Amino acid sequence: MIYNFNETPIYYTTSGSGPALVLLHGFLESSTIWEEMIPAWKEKYTIICVDLPGHGKSGTISQVHTMELMAKVLHELLEYLEVPKSKIVGHSMGGYVALAYAEHFPEKLDTLVLLNSTTVSDSPERKENRDRALRIIESEKKSFIGMAINNLFSTETRKHFPSEIETLKKEAYTFSTEGIKANIRGMRDRVDRTAILKNFPGRKWVVAGRMDPIVPFSQSEQVALDSHSPLKIVEGSHMSWLENKDEIISFMLFIDFFYT
Ligand code: MLT
């Protein structure tokens, strides 16, 4: 279905019944990453999957998709769907959006799961990499996407998911260059939200892959410590929704049970 945010189409799906569970994908992904989880979760939750601006079937809103802007889009969509409170799982960039949402709409959220994501902002080196990506993507879109998606996996796990990686790439090739650039700028400019997670009064989790090449495991350990969040460790890299699918499925089914 489509929700229009200031005339920009935002694609979303809903399924199941029960408390609202919002699933936010990462950079160069779309709501399709959650498809195999939905049958397992829809008995327990009303699942809302969103294509974040510039991704999947959603349009591009502006030159910079700040995390705040994307959180506002999510807020408007959830208001439109009359969802009073939700649980959010944000994968990587989706986690950055979830943190901005927790900052601006804390009363609307009871559980926040950062999946292969982080509260800290980009290091100077990472910002430089973003700027480099912005410079090359116009002429090298396909190779940029191919390389960026390969880099989401460790060398080891990449070998296990060749067809899934191809599917991810094929979909990302269809995203507009402007949308991709807007999201790169938004990630580059995002602020540190460790304090937001620390002060978040609801349930929170940091789920980290031990071999994550994007969010180093040591950083996740530190974020969990600094934000007083429980840390769930999975064996794999940055794509736990794929590499550790069954574990993530049961984690979300028993999340209240696990909370101490
Ligand atoms: C993602 O997977 O969403 C991105 O790799 C996150 C990032 O680049 O910071």
PDB file of C-alpha atoms and ligand atoms in Angstrom:
ATOM      1  CA  MET A   1       0.000   0.000   0.000  1.00  0.00           C
ATOM      2  CA  ILE A   2       1.005   3.603  -0.458  1.00  0.00           C
ATOM      3  CA  TYR A   3       0.934   6.462   2.024  1.00  0.00           C
ATOM      4  CA  ASN A   4       1.610   9.894   0.572  1.00  0.00           C
ATOM      5  CA  PHE A   5       4.023  11.992   2.585  1.00  0.00           C
ATOM      6  CA  ASN A   6       3.803  15.498   1.112  1.00  0.00           C
ATOM      7  CA  GLU A   7       3.055  13.868  -2.235  1.00  0.00           C
ATOM      8  CA  THR A   8       5.957  11.432  -2.039  1.00  0.00           C
ATOM      9  CA  PRO A   9       4.784   7.814  -2.107  1.00  0.00           C
ATOM     10  CA  ILE A  10       5.826   5.742   0.887  1.00  0.00           C
ATOM     11  CA  TYR A  11       5.256   2.036   0.389  1.00  0.00           C
ATOM     12  CA  TYR A  12       4.296  -0.141   3.323  1.00  0.00           C
ATOM     13  CA  THR A  13       2.666  -3.477   4.103  1.00  0.00           C
ATOM     14  CA  THR A  14       0.667  -4.632   7.099  1.00  0.00           C
ATOM     15  CA  SER A  15      -0.116  -8.175   8.156  1.00  0.00           C
ATOM     16  CA  GLY A  16      -1.158 -10.165  11.202  1.00  0.00           C
ATOM     17  CA  SER A  17      -2.790  -9.037  14.406  1.00  0.00           C
ATOM     18  CA  GLY A  18      -1.718  -8.098  17.913  1.00  0.00           C
ATOM     19  CA  PRO A  19       0.692  -5.401  19.165  1.00  0.00           C
ATOM     20  CA  ALA A  20       2.342  -3.404  16.380  1.00  0.00           C
ATOM     21  CA  LEU A  21       5.809  -4.505  15.305  1.00  0.00           C
ATOM     22  CA  VAL A  22       7.467  -2.104  12.880  1.00  0.00           C
ATOM     23  CA  LEU A  23      10.308  -3.459  10.758  1.00  0.00           C
ATOM     24  CA  LEU A  24      12.800  -1.009   9.258  1.00  0.00           C
ATOM     25  CA  HIS A  25      15.321  -2.237   6.701  1.00  0.00           C
ATOM     26  CA  GLY A  26      18.858  -0.938   6.193  1.00  0.00           C
ATOM     27  CA  PHE A  27      20.623   0.999   3.450  1.00  0.00           C
ATOM     28  CA  LEU A  28      20.134  -0.450  -0.089  1.00  0.00           C
ATOM     29  CA  GLU A  29      17.499  -2.858   1.233  1.00  0.00           C
ATOM     30  CA  SER A  30      13.711  -2.719   1.293  1.00  0.00           C
ATOM     31  CA  SER A  31      10.774  -4.166   3.186  1.00  0.00           C
ATOM     32  CA  THR A  32      11.240  -7.395   1.191  1.00  0.00           C
ATOM     33  CA  ILE A  33      14.031  -8.473   3.580  1.00  0.00           C
ATOM     34  CA  TRP A  34      11.390  -9.310   6.192  1.00  0.00           C
ATOM     35  CA  GLU A  35       9.204 -11.447   3.948  1.00  0.00           C
ATOM     36  CA  GLU A  36      10.309 -14.783   5.380  1.00  0.00           C
ATOM     37  CA  MET A  37       9.812 -13.615   8.955  1.00  0.00           C
ATOM     38  CA  ILE A  38       6.247 -12.468   8.513  1.00  0.00           C
ATOM     39  CA  PRO A  39       4.572 -15.922   8.594  1.00  0.00           C
ATOM     40  CA  ALA A  40       6.285 -16.663  11.931  1.00  0.00           C
ATOM     41  CA  TRP A  41       5.470 -13.325  13.515  1.00  0.00           C
ATOM     42  CA  LYS A  42       2.039 -12.489  12.231  1.00  0.00           C
ATOM     43  CA  GLU A  43       0.202 -14.678  14.760  1.00  0.00           C
ATOM     44  CA  LYS A  44       1.661 -12.566  17.530  1.00  0.00           C
ATOM     45  CA  TYR A  45       2.065  -9.092  16.028  1.00  0.00           C
ATOM     46  CA  THR A  46       0.555  -6.677  13.581  1.00  0.00           C
ATOM     47  CA  ILE A  47       3.584  -6.324  11.350  1.00  0.00           C
ATOM     48  CA  ILE A  48       4.197  -3.055   9.576  1.00  0.00           C
ATOM     49  CA  CYS A  49       7.009  -3.043   7.040  1.00  0.00           C
ATOM     50  CA  VAL A  50       8.017   0.229   5.438  1.00  0.00           C
ATOM     51  CA  ASP A  51      10.180   1.051   2.443  1.00  0.00           C
ATOM     52  CA  LEU A  52      12.155   3.977   3.815  1.00  0.00           C
ATOM     53  CA  PRO A  53      12.397   7.035   1.525  1.00  0.00           C
ATOM     54  CA  GLY A  54      14.688   6.458  -1.437  1.00  0.00           C
ATOM     55  CA  HIS A  55      14.355   2.676  -1.102  1.00  0.00           C
ATOM     56  CA  GLY A  56      12.153  -0.046  -2.575  1.00  0.00           C
ATOM     57  CA  LYS A  57       8.915   1.345  -3.913  1.00  0.00           C
ATOM     58  CA  SER A  58       9.076   4.594  -1.934  1.00  0.00           C
ATOM     59  CA  GLY A  59       9.971   7.908  -3.498  1.00  0.00           C
ATOM     60  CA  THR A  60      12.700  10.397  -2.715  1.00  0.00           C
ATOM     61  CA  ILE A  61      11.658  13.341  -0.560  1.00  0.00           C
ATOM     62  CA  SER A  62      14.624  15.682  -0.626  1.00  0.00           C
ATOM     63  CA  GLN A  63      18.355  15.928  -1.202  1.00  0.00           C
ATOM     64  CA  VAL A  64      19.103  14.756   2.322  1.00  0.00           C
ATOM     65  CA  HIS A  65      17.110  12.056   4.044  1.00  0.00           C
ATOM     66  CA  THR A  66      18.027  12.895   7.602  1.00  0.00           C
ATOM     67  CA  MET A  67      17.201  10.309  10.226  1.00  0.00           C
ATOM     68  CA  GLU A  68      14.817  12.877  11.717  1.00  0.00           C
ATOM     69  CA  LEU A  69      12.985  13.262   8.411  1.00  0.00           C
ATOM     70  CA  MET A  70      12.619   9.507   8.046  1.00  0.00           C
ATOM     71  CA  ALA A  71      11.407   9.252  11.652  1.00  0.00           C
ATOM     72  CA  LYS A  72       8.794  11.915  10.845  1.00  0.00           C
ATOM     73  CA  VAL A  73       7.643   9.927   7.812  1.00  0.00           C
ATOM     74  CA  LEU A  74       7.298   6.864  10.017  1.00  0.00           C
ATOM     75  CA  HIS A  75       5.425   8.849  12.648  1.00  0.00           C
ATOM     76  CA  GLU A  76       2.935  10.205  10.127  1.00  0.00           C
ATOM     77  CA  LEU A  77       2.401   6.766   8.655  1.00  0.00           C
ATOM     78  CA  LEU A  78       1.786   5.210  12.081  1.00  0.00           C
ATOM     79  CA  GLU A  79      -0.613   8.027  12.989  1.00  0.00           C
ATOM     80  CA  TYR A  80      -2.454   7.412   9.726  1.00  0.00           C
ATOM     81  CA  LEU A  81      -2.634   3.688  10.558  1.00  0.00           C
ATOM     82  CA  GLU A  82      -3.875   4.606  14.053  1.00  0.00           C
ATOM     83  CA  VAL A  83      -1.082   2.745  15.809  1.00  0.00           C
ATOM     84  CA  PRO A  84      -0.836   4.195  19.334  1.00  0.00           C
ATOM     85  CA  LYS A  85       2.370   2.399  20.350  1.00  0.00           C
ATOM     86  CA  SER A  86       4.780   0.068  18.641  1.00  0.00           C
ATOM     87  CA  LYS A  87       7.862  -2.058  18.918  1.00  0.00           C
ATOM     88  CA  ILE A  88      10.514  -1.258  16.339  1.00  0.00           C
ATOM     89  CA  VAL A  89      13.246  -3.447  14.938  1.00  0.00           C
ATOM     90  CA  GLY A  90      15.682  -1.396  12.900  1.00  0.00           C
ATOM     91  CA  HIS A  91      18.315  -3.062  10.805  1.00  0.00           C
ATOM     92  CA  SER A  92      21.450  -0.906  10.537  1.00  0.00           C
ATOM     93  CA  MET A  93      20.253   2.373   8.923  1.00  0.00           C
ATOM     94  CA  GLY A  94      16.745   1.369  10.032  1.00  0.00           C
ATOM     95  CA  GLY A  95      18.148   1.391  13.571  1.00  0.00           C
ATOM     96  CA  TYR A  96      19.415   4.959  13.082  1.00  0.00           C
ATOM     97  CA  VAL A  97      15.867   5.919  12.055  1.00  0.00           C
ATOM     98  CA  ALA A  98      14.401   4.055  15.035  1.00  0.00           C
ATOM     99  CA  LEU A  99      16.696   6.015  17.374  1.00  0.00           C
ATOM    100  CA  ALA A 100      15.573   9.328  15.861  1.00  0.00           C
ATOM    101  CA  TYR A 101      11.991   8.146  16.297  1.00  0.00           C
ATOM    102  CA  ALA A 102      12.709   7.263  19.946  1.00  0.00           C
ATOM    103  CA  GLU A 103      14.107  10.750  20.440  1.00  0.00           C
ATOM    104  CA  HIS A 104      11.167  12.595  18.935  1.00  0.00           C
ATOM    105  CA  PHE A 105       8.234  10.311  19.714  1.00  0.00           C
ATOM    106  CA  PRO A 106       9.273   8.387  22.847  1.00  0.00           C
ATOM    107  CA  GLU A 107       5.716   7.927  24.049  1.00  0.00           C
ATOM    108  CA  LYS A 108       4.911   6.000  20.860  1.00  0.00           C
ATOM    109  CA  LEU A 109       7.466   3.276  21.392  1.00  0.00           C
ATOM    110  CA  ASP A 110       7.649   0.508  23.965  1.00  0.00           C
ATOM    111  CA  THR A 111      10.471  -1.645  22.587  1.00  0.00           C
ATOM    112  CA  LEU A 112      13.488  -0.746  20.487  1.00  0.00           C
ATOM    113  CA  VAL A 113      15.715  -3.366  18.895  1.00  0.00           C
ATOM    114  CA  LEU A 114      18.881  -2.233  17.158  1.00  0.00           C
ATOM    115  CA  LEU A 115      19.763  -5.021  14.775  1.00  0.00           C
ATOM    116  CA  ASN A 116      23.354  -4.720  13.489  1.00  0.00           C
ATOM    117  CA  SER A 117      23.108  -1.010  14.147  1.00  0.00           C
ATOM    118  CA  THR A 118      24.729   1.591  16.357  1.00  0.00           C
ATOM    119  CA  THR A 119      23.993   4.757  18.309  1.00  0.00           C
ATOM    120  CA  VAL A 120      27.278   6.443  17.440  1.00  0.00           C
ATOM    121  CA  SER A 121      27.753   8.870  14.568  1.00  0.00           C
ATOM    122  CA  ASP A 122      30.157   8.425  11.665  1.00  0.00           C
ATOM    123  CA  SER A 123      33.892   8.719  12.313  1.00  0.00           C
ATOM    124  CA  PRO A 124      35.743  11.287  10.141  1.00  0.00           C
ATOM    125  CA  GLU A 125      37.041   8.393   8.032  1.00  0.00           C
ATOM    126  CA  ARG A 126      33.554   7.024   7.483  1.00  0.00           C
ATOM    127  CA  LYS A 127      32.264  10.471   6.545  1.00  0.00           C
ATOM    128  CA  GLU A 128      35.032  10.662   3.941  1.00  0.00           C
ATOM    129  CA  ASN A 129      33.949   7.289   2.551  1.00  0.00           C
ATOM    130  CA  ARG A 130      30.382   8.599   2.288  1.00  0.00           C
ATOM    131  CA  ASP A 131      31.621  11.679   0.396  1.00  0.00           C
ATOM    132  CA  ARG A 132      33.624   9.455  -1.932  1.00  0.00           C
ATOM    133  CA  ALA A 133      30.520   7.352  -2.564  1.00  0.00           C
ATOM    134  CA  LEU A 134      28.537  10.513  -3.352  1.00  0.00           C
ATOM    135  CA  ARG A 135      31.154  11.488  -5.935  1.00  0.00           C
ATOM    136  CA  ILE A 136      31.296   8.159  -7.754  1.00  0.00           C
ATOM    137  CA  ILE A 137      27.720   6.978  -7.659  1.00  0.00           C
ATOM    138  CA  GLU A 138      26.532   9.166 -10.550  1.00  0.00           C
ATOM    139  CA  SER A 139      28.870   7.401 -13.010  1.00  0.00           C
ATOM    140  CA  GLU A 140      29.411   4.089 -11.189  1.00  0.00           C
ATOM    141  CA  LYS A 141      26.008   3.303  -9.732  1.00  0.00           C
ATOM    142  CA  LYS A 142      25.976  -0.406 -10.489  1.00  0.00           C
ATOM    143  CA  SER A 143      29.475  -1.117  -9.284  1.00  0.00           C
ATOM    144  CA  PHE A 144      28.931   0.998  -6.183  1.00  0.00           C
ATOM    145  CA  ILE A 145      25.783  -0.959  -5.276  1.00  0.00           C
ATOM    146  CA  GLY A 146      27.437  -4.302  -6.017  1.00  0.00           C
ATOM    147  CA  MET A 147      30.420  -3.492  -3.864  1.00  0.00           C
ATOM    148  CA  ALA A 148      28.387  -1.928  -1.051  1.00  0.00           C
ATOM    149  CA  ILE A 149      26.160  -5.004  -0.817  1.00  0.00           C
ATOM    150  CA  ASN A 150      29.111  -7.412  -0.890  1.00  0.00           C
ATOM    151  CA  ASN A 151      30.650  -5.416   1.942  1.00  0.00           C
ATOM    152  CA  LEU A 152      27.640  -6.013   4.188  1.00  0.00           C
ATOM    153  CA  PHE A 153      28.797  -9.632   4.534  1.00  0.00           C
ATOM    154  CA  SER A 154      31.970 -11.071   5.936  1.00  0.00           C
ATOM    155  CA  THR A 155      34.152 -12.979   3.469  1.00  0.00           C
ATOM    156  CA  GLU A 156      33.019 -16.171   5.126  1.00  0.00           C
ATOM    157  CA  THR A 157      29.224 -15.606   5.191  1.00  0.00           C
ATOM    158  CA  ARG A 158      29.211 -14.090   1.672  1.00  0.00           C
ATOM    159  CA  LYS A 159      29.930 -17.599   0.343  1.00  0.00           C
ATOM    160  CA  HIS A 160      26.745 -18.985   1.858  1.00  0.00           C
ATOM    161  CA  PHE A 161      24.235 -16.601   0.322  1.00  0.00           C
ATOM    162  CA  PRO A 162      25.113 -16.083  -3.369  1.00  0.00           C
ATOM    163  CA  SER A 163      21.537 -16.070  -4.669  1.00  0.00           C
ATOM    164  CA  GLU A 164      20.244 -13.852  -1.848  1.00  0.00           C
ATOM    165  CA  ILE A 165      23.069 -11.395  -2.535  1.00  0.00           C
ATOM    166  CA  GLU A 166      22.160 -11.326  -6.231  1.00  0.00           C
ATOM    167  CA  THR A 167      18.507 -10.682  -5.338  1.00  0.00           C
ATOM    168  CA  LEU A 168      19.485  -7.815  -3.033  1.00  0.00           C
ATOM    169  CA  LYS A 169      21.651  -6.269  -5.733  1.00  0.00           C
ATOM    170  CA  LYS A 170      19.022  -6.622  -8.447  1.00  0.00           C
ATOM    171  CA  GLU A 171      16.498  -4.810  -6.310  1.00  0.00           C
ATOM    172  CA  ALA A 172      18.916  -2.071  -5.253  1.00  0.00           C
ATOM    173  CA  TYR A 173      19.838  -1.374  -8.903  1.00  0.00           C
ATOM    174  CA  THR A 174      16.264  -0.150  -9.333  1.00  0.00           C
ATOM    175  CA  PHE A 175      16.567   2.495  -6.582  1.00  0.00           C
ATOM    176  CA  SER A 176      17.042   6.023  -7.870  1.00  0.00           C
ATOM    177  CA  THR A 177      20.507   7.548  -7.671  1.00  0.00           C
ATOM    178  CA  GLU A 178      19.006  10.640  -6.036  1.00  0.00           C
ATOM    179  CA  GLY A 179      17.366   8.511  -3.343  1.00  0.00           C
ATOM    180  CA  ILE A 180      20.574   6.616  -2.609  1.00  0.00           C
ATOM    181  CA  LYS A 181      22.518   9.873  -2.379  1.00  0.00           C
ATOM    182  CA  ALA A 182      19.924  11.408  -0.054  1.00  0.00           C
ATOM    183  CA  ASN A 183      20.325   8.454   2.299  1.00  0.00           C
ATOM    184  CA  ILE A 184      24.120   8.500   2.180  1.00  0.00           C
ATOM    185  CA  ARG A 185      24.025  12.213   3.146  1.00  0.00           C
ATOM    186  CA  GLY A 186      21.527  11.479   5.917  1.00  0.00           C
ATOM    187  CA  MET A 187      23.687   8.727   7.410  1.00  0.00           C
ATOM    188  CA  ARG A 188      26.824  10.858   7.123  1.00  0.00           C
ATOM    189  CA  ASP A 189      25.209  13.747   8.983  1.00  0.00           C
ATOM    190  CA  ARG A 190      23.477  11.776  11.735  1.00  0.00           C
ATOM    191  CA  VAL A 191      24.182  12.609  15.351  1.00  0.00           C
ATOM    192  CA  ASP A 192      25.246  10.360  18.205  1.00  0.00           C
ATOM    193  CA  ARG A 193      22.172   8.970  19.964  1.00  0.00           C
ATOM    194  CA  THR A 194      23.779   6.904  22.703  1.00  0.00           C
ATOM    195  CA  ALA A 195      22.103   9.100  25.327  1.00  0.00           C
ATOM    196  CA  ILE A 196      18.726   8.598  23.654  1.00  0.00           C
ATOM    197  CA  LEU A 197      19.066   4.835  23.962  1.00  0.00           C
ATOM    198  CA  LYS A 198      20.411   5.127  27.487  1.00  0.00           C
ATOM    199  CA  ASN A 199      17.450   7.233  28.596  1.00  0.00           C
ATOM    200  CA  PHE A 200      14.856   5.301  26.629  1.00  0.00           C
ATOM    201  CA  PRO A 201      12.444   4.061  29.275  1.00  0.00           C
ATOM    202  CA  GLY A 202      11.070   1.089  27.328  1.00  0.00           C
ATOM    203  CA  ARG A 203      12.618  -2.254  26.516  1.00  0.00           C
ATOM    204  CA  LYS A 204      15.722  -2.123  24.395  1.00  0.00           C
ATOM    205  CA  TRP A 205      18.202  -4.482  22.845  1.00  0.00           C
ATOM    206  CA  VAL A 206      21.408  -4.297  20.901  1.00  0.00           C
ATOM    207  CA  VAL A 207      21.688  -7.320  18.618  1.00  0.00           C
ATOM    208  CA  ALA A 208      25.194  -7.688  17.218  1.00  0.00           C
ATOM    209  CA  GLY A 209      26.950 -10.021  14.807  1.00  0.00           C
ATOM    210  CA  ARG A 210      30.330 -11.071  16.082  1.00  0.00           C
ATOM    211  CA  MET A 211      31.861 -10.709  12.600  1.00  0.00           C
ATOM    212  CA  ASP A 212      30.014  -7.552  11.503  1.00  0.00           C
ATOM    213  CA  PRO A 213      32.265  -5.659   9.047  1.00  0.00           C
ATOM    214  CA  ILE A 214      30.108  -2.499   9.195  1.00  0.00           C
ATOM    215  CA  VAL A 215      29.342  -2.173  12.908  1.00  0.00           C
ATOM    216  CA  PRO A 216      32.389  -3.627  14.669  1.00  0.00           C
ATOM    217  CA  PHE A 217      31.454  -6.015  17.458  1.00  0.00           C
ATOM    218  CA  SER A 218      33.604  -4.095  19.949  1.00  0.00           C
ATOM    219  CA  GLN A 219      31.568  -0.985  19.182  1.00  0.00           C
ATOM    220  CA  SER A 220      28.315  -2.854  19.843  1.00  0.00           C
ATOM    221  CA  GLU A 221      29.683  -4.043  23.180  1.00  0.00           C
ATOM    222  CA  GLN A 222      30.545  -0.457  24.096  1.00  0.00           C
ATOM    223  CA  VAL A 223      27.165   0.890  22.927  1.00  0.00           C
ATOM    224  CA  ALA A 224      25.346  -1.746  24.988  1.00  0.00           C
ATOM    225  CA  LEU A 225      27.434  -0.822  28.000  1.00  0.00           C
ATOM    226  CA  ASP A 226      27.072   2.944  27.580  1.00  0.00           C
ATOM    227  CA  SER A 227      23.345   2.796  26.896  1.00  0.00           C
ATOM    228  CA  HIS A 228      22.599   0.228  29.610  1.00  0.00           C
ATOM    229  CA  SER A 229      21.084  -2.107  27.019  1.00  0.00           C
ATOM    230  CA  PRO A 230      21.220  -5.881  26.999  1.00  0.00           C
ATOM    231  CA  LEU A 231      23.413  -7.248  24.225  1.00  0.00           C
ATOM    232  CA  LYS A 232      22.364 -10.238  22.183  1.00  0.00           C
ATOM    233  CA  ILE A 233      25.247 -11.781  20.280  1.00  0.00           C
ATOM    234  CA  VAL A 234      24.768 -13.755  17.093  1.00  0.00           C
ATOM    235  CA  GLU A 235      27.394 -15.612  15.129  1.00  0.00           C
ATOM    236  CA  GLY A 236      27.573 -13.940  11.756  1.00  0.00           C
ATOM    237  CA  SER A 237      28.157 -10.568  10.200  1.00  0.00           C
ATOM    238  CA  HIS A 238      26.000  -7.543   9.353  1.00  0.00           C
ATOM    239  CA  MET A 239      23.002  -9.333   7.874  1.00  0.00           C
ATOM    240  CA  SER A 240      21.595 -11.215  10.865  1.00  0.00           C
ATOM    241  CA  TRP A 241      18.081 -11.098   9.398  1.00  0.00           C
ATOM    242  CA  LEU A 242      19.454 -13.462   6.716  1.00  0.00           C
ATOM    243  CA  GLU A 243      22.461 -15.154   8.306  1.00  0.00           C
ATOM    244  CA  ASN A 244      20.729 -15.885  11.625  1.00  0.00           C
ATOM    245  CA  LYS A 245      17.131 -15.931  10.451  1.00  0.00           C
ATOM    246  CA  ASP A 246      15.789 -18.603  12.793  1.00  0.00           C
ATOM    247  CA  GLU A 247      17.465 -17.086  15.807  1.00  0.00           C
ATOM    248  CA  ILE A 248      16.078 -13.625  15.025  1.00  0.00           C
ATOM    249  CA  ILE A 249      12.622 -15.101  14.473  1.00  0.00           C
ATOM    250  CA  SER A 250      12.541 -16.754  17.888  1.00  0.00           C
ATOM    251  CA  PHE A 251      14.176 -13.786  19.555  1.00  0.00           C
ATOM    252  CA  MET A 252      11.303 -11.536  18.500  1.00  0.00           C
ATOM    253  CA  LEU A 253       8.695 -14.140  19.459  1.00  0.00           C
ATOM    254  CA  PHE A 254      10.100 -14.405  22.974  1.00  0.00           C
ATOM    255  CA  ILE A 255      11.464 -10.901  23.404  1.00  0.00           C
ATOM    256  CA  ASP A 256       9.411 -10.156  26.526  1.00  0.00           C
ATOM    257  CA  PHE A 257      10.410 -13.453  28.043  1.00  0.00           C
ATOM    258  CA  PHE A 258      14.127 -12.720  27.468  1.00  0.00           C
ATOM    259  CA  TYR A 259      13.981  -9.285  29.063  1.00  0.00           C
ATOM    260  CA  THR A 260      15.506  -9.060  32.485  1.00  0.00           C
TER     261      THR A 260
HETATM  262  C1  MLT B   1      23.255  -0.302   6.447  1.00  0.00           C
HETATM  263  O1  MLT B   1      23.423  -1.533   6.354  1.00  0.00           O
HETATM  264  O2  MLT B   1      22.147   0.196   6.650  1.00  0.00           O
HETATM  265  C2  MLT B   1      24.446   0.593   6.264  1.00  0.00           C
HETATM  266  O3  MLT B   1      25.548  -0.120   5.858  1.00  0.00           O
HETATM  267  C3  MLT B   1      24.739   1.359   7.514  1.00  0.00           C
HETATM  268  C4  MLT B   1      25.855   2.308   7.350  1.00  0.00           C
HETATM  269  O4  MLT B   1      26.445   2.421   6.266  1.00  0.00           O
HETATM  270  O5  MLT B   1      26.168   3.006   8.331  1.00  0.00           O
END
